[in-house]
Short mmCIF file of C-alpha atoms in Angstrom, two decimals:
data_model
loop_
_atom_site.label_atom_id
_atom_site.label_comp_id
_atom_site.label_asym_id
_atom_site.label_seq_id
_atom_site.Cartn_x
_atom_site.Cartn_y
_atom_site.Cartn_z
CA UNK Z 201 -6.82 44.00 -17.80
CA UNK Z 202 -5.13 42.99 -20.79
CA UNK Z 203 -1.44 41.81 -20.70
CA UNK Z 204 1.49 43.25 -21.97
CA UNK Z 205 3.34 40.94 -24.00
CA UNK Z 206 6.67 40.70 -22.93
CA UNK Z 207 9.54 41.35 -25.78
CA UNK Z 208 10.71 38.36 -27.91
CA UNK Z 209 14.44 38.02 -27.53
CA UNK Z 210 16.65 37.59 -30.22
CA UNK Z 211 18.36 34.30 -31.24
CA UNK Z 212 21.33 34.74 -29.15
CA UNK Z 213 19.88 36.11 -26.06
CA UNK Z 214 17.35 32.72 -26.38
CA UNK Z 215 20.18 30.27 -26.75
CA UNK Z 216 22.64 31.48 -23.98
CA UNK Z 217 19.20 31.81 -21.57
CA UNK Z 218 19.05 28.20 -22.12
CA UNK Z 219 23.13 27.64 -21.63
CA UNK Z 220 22.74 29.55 -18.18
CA UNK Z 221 19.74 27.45 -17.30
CA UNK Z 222 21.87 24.40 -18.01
CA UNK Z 223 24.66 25.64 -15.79
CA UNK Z 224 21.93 25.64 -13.05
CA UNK Z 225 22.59 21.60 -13.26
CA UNK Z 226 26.67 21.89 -13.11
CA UNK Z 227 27.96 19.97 -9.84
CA UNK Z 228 31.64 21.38 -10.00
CA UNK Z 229 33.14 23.29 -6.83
CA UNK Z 230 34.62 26.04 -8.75
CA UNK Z 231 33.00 26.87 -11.99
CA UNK Z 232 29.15 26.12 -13.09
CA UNK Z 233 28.98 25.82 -17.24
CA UNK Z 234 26.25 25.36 -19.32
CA UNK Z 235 26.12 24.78 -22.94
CA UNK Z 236 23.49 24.18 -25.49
CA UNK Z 237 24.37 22.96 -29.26
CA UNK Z 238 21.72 24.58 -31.99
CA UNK Z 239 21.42 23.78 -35.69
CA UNK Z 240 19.08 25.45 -38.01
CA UNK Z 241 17.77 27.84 -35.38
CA UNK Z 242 16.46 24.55 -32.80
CA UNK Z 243 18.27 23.13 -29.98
CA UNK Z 244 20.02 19.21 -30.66
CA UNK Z 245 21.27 19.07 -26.94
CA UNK Z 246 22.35 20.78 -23.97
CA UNK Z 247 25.21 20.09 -21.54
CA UNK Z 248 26.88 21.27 -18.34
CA UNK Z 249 30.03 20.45 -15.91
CA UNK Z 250 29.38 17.27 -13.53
CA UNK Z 251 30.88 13.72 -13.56
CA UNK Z 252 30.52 11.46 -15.73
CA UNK Z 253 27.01 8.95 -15.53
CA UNK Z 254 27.13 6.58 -12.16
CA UNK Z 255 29.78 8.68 -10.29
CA UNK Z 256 29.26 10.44 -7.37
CA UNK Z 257 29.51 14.69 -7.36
CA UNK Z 258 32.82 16.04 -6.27
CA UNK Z 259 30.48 17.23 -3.25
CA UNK Z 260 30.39 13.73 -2.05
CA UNK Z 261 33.75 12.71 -3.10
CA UNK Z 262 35.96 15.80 -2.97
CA UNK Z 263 37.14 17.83 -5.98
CA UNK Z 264 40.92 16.17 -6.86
CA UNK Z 265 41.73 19.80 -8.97
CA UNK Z 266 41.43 21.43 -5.32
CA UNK Z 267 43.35 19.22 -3.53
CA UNK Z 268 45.85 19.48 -5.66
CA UNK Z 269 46.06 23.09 -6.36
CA UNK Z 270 45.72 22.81 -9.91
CA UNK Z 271 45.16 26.42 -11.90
CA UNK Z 272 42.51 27.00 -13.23
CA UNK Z 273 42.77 26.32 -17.37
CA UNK Z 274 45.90 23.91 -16.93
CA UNK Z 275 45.91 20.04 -16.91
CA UNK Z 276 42.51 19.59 -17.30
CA UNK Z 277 42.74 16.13 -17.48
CA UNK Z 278 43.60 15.92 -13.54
CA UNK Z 279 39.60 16.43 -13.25
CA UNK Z 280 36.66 13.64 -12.61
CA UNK Z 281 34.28 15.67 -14.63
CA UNK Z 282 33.41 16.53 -18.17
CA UNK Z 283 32.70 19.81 -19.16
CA UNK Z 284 29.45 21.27 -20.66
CA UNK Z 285 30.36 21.22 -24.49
CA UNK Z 286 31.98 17.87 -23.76
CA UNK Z 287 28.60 16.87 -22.72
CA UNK Z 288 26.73 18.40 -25.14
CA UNK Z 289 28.60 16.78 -28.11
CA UNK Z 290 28.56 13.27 -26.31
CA UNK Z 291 24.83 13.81 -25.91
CA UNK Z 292 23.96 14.77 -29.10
CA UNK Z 293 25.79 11.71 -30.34
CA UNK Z 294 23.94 9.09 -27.95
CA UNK Z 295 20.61 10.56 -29.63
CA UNK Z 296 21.64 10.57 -33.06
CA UNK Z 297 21.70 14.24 -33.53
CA UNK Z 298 24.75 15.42 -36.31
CA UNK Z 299 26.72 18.33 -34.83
CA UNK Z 300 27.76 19.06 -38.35
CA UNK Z 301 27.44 22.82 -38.99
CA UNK Z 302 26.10 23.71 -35.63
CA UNK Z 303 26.71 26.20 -32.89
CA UNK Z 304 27.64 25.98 -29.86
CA UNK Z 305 26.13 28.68 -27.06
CA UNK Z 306 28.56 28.28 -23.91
CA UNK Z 307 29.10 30.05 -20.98
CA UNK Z 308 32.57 30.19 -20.89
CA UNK Z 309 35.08 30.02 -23.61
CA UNK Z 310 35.98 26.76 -24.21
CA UNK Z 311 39.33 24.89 -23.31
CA UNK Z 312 41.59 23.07 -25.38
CA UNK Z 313 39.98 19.80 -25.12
CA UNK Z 314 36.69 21.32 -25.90
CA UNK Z 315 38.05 23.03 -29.30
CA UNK Z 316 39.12 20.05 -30.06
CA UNK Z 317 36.38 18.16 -29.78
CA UNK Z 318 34.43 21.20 -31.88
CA UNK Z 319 36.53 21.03 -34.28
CA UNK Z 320 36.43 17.51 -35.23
CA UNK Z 321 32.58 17.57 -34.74
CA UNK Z 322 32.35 19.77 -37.06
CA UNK Z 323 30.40 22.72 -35.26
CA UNK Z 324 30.59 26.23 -36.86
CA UNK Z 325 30.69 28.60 -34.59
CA UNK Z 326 30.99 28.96 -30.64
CA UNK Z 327 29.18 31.69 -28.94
CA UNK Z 328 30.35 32.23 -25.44
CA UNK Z 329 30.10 34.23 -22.17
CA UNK Z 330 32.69 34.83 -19.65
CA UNK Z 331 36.29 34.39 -20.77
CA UNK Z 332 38.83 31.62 -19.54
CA UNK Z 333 41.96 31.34 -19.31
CA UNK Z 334 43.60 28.67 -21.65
CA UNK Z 335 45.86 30.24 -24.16
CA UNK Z 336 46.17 27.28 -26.44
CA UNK Z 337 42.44 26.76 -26.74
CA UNK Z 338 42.30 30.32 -28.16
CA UNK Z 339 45.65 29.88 -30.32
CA UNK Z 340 43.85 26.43 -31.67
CA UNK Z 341 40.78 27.98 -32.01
CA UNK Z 342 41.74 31.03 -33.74
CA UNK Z 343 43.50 28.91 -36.31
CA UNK Z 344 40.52 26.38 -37.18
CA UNK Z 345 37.79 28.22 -39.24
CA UNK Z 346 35.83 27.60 -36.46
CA UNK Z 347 33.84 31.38 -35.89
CA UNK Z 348 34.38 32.54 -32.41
CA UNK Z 349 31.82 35.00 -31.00
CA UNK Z 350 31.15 36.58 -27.76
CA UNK Z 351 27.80 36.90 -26.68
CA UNK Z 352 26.04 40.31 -27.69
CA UNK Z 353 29.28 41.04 -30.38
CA UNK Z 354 28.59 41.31 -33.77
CA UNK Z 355 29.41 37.75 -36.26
CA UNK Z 356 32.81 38.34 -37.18
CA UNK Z 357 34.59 37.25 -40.02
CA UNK Z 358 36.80 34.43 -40.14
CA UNK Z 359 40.00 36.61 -39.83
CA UNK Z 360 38.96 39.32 -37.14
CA UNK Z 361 37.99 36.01 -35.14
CA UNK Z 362 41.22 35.07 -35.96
CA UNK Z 363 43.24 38.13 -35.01
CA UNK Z 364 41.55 38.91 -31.57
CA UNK Z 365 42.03 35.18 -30.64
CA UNK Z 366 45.90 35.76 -31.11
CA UNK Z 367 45.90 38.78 -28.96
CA UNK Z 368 44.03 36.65 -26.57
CA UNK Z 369 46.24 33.72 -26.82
CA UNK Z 370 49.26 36.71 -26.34
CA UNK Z 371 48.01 37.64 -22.96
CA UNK Z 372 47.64 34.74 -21.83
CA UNK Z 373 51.15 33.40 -22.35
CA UNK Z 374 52.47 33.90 -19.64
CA UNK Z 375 49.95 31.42 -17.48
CA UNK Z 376 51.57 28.54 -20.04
CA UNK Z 377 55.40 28.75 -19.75
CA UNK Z 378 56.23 26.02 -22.36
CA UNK Z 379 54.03 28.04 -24.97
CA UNK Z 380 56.37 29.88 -27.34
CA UNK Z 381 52.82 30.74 -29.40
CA UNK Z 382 55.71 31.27 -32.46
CA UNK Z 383 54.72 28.08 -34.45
CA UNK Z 384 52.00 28.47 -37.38
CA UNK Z 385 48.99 26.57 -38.19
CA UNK Z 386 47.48 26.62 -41.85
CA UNK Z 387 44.13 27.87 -41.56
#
């Protein structure tokens, strides 16, 4: 009996298949991320959430965000971990891989911190799953160059991406009281 050969996925559906398989690794209590960086169509690294090399997982030690209370997509830096693209970046840059020009397939829409980071790395485009709620990361974001895509939408250009990050970063005011969202970034 011969086999059927299964059908080749596309690009995207290949690269956030390997981001969910990464956030199979994730140790955090309340969210599991995965991320993979690509350049010229071949994966430089991969990342997902966890501590940081050496510590224990917040399964051992306790998760400080939930003792606290802390909402989700504020004060990230009350956190032992690193997230996926954070970890994807730093590993690329242990092994010598440039980020410059790359994408990065992620699970979830990135934070601040993680924009940040892209930015300065110099990675293209972000390609991402579920939503999350940071409104500054989408207000940054929005306002970079950087091309922000959710998976299975079509590659927008640079001012649509642009547009429905500020009507992202609008609704999600109101989770970020000190955010007046009325000051303007050049492009």
């Amino acid at each position: 009996m011969e086999r059927r050969p299964t059908p080749r996925p596309d690009h995207d559906t290949y690269f956030m298949g390997m981001a969910r398989l990464s956030d199979d690794r994730s140790t955090c209590f309340r969210r599991n991320v995965g991320a993979v960086l690509v350049k010229d169509r071949h994966v430089i690294a991969t990342g997902y959430n966890g501590n940081p090399k050496g510590f224990a997982h917040c399964e051992d030690i306790g998760c400080i965000r939930e003792e606290l209370q802390v909402p989700s997509g504020q004060s990230h830096e009350l956190c032992t971990g690193l997230h996926a693209e954070q970890n994807a970046i730093l590993q690329a840059a242990r092994f010598g891989q440039a980020v410059d020009g790359s994408t990065m397939y992620t699970t979830v829409f990135p934070c601040v911190i993680c924009v940040k980071m892209m930015i300065n790395a110099g990675i293209r485009e972000v390609v991402y799953d579920e939503g999350y709620p940071d409104a500054l990361g989408a207000w940054m974001l929005g306002r970079s160059g950087l091309v922000a895509r959710k998976y299975g939408a079509a590659v927008p250009d640079a001012k649509d991406t642009s547009e429905s990050l500020d009507a992202l970063a609008e609704r999600l005011k109101p989770t970020l009281p000190w955010f007046r969202g009325n000051a303007t970034l050049k492009a």
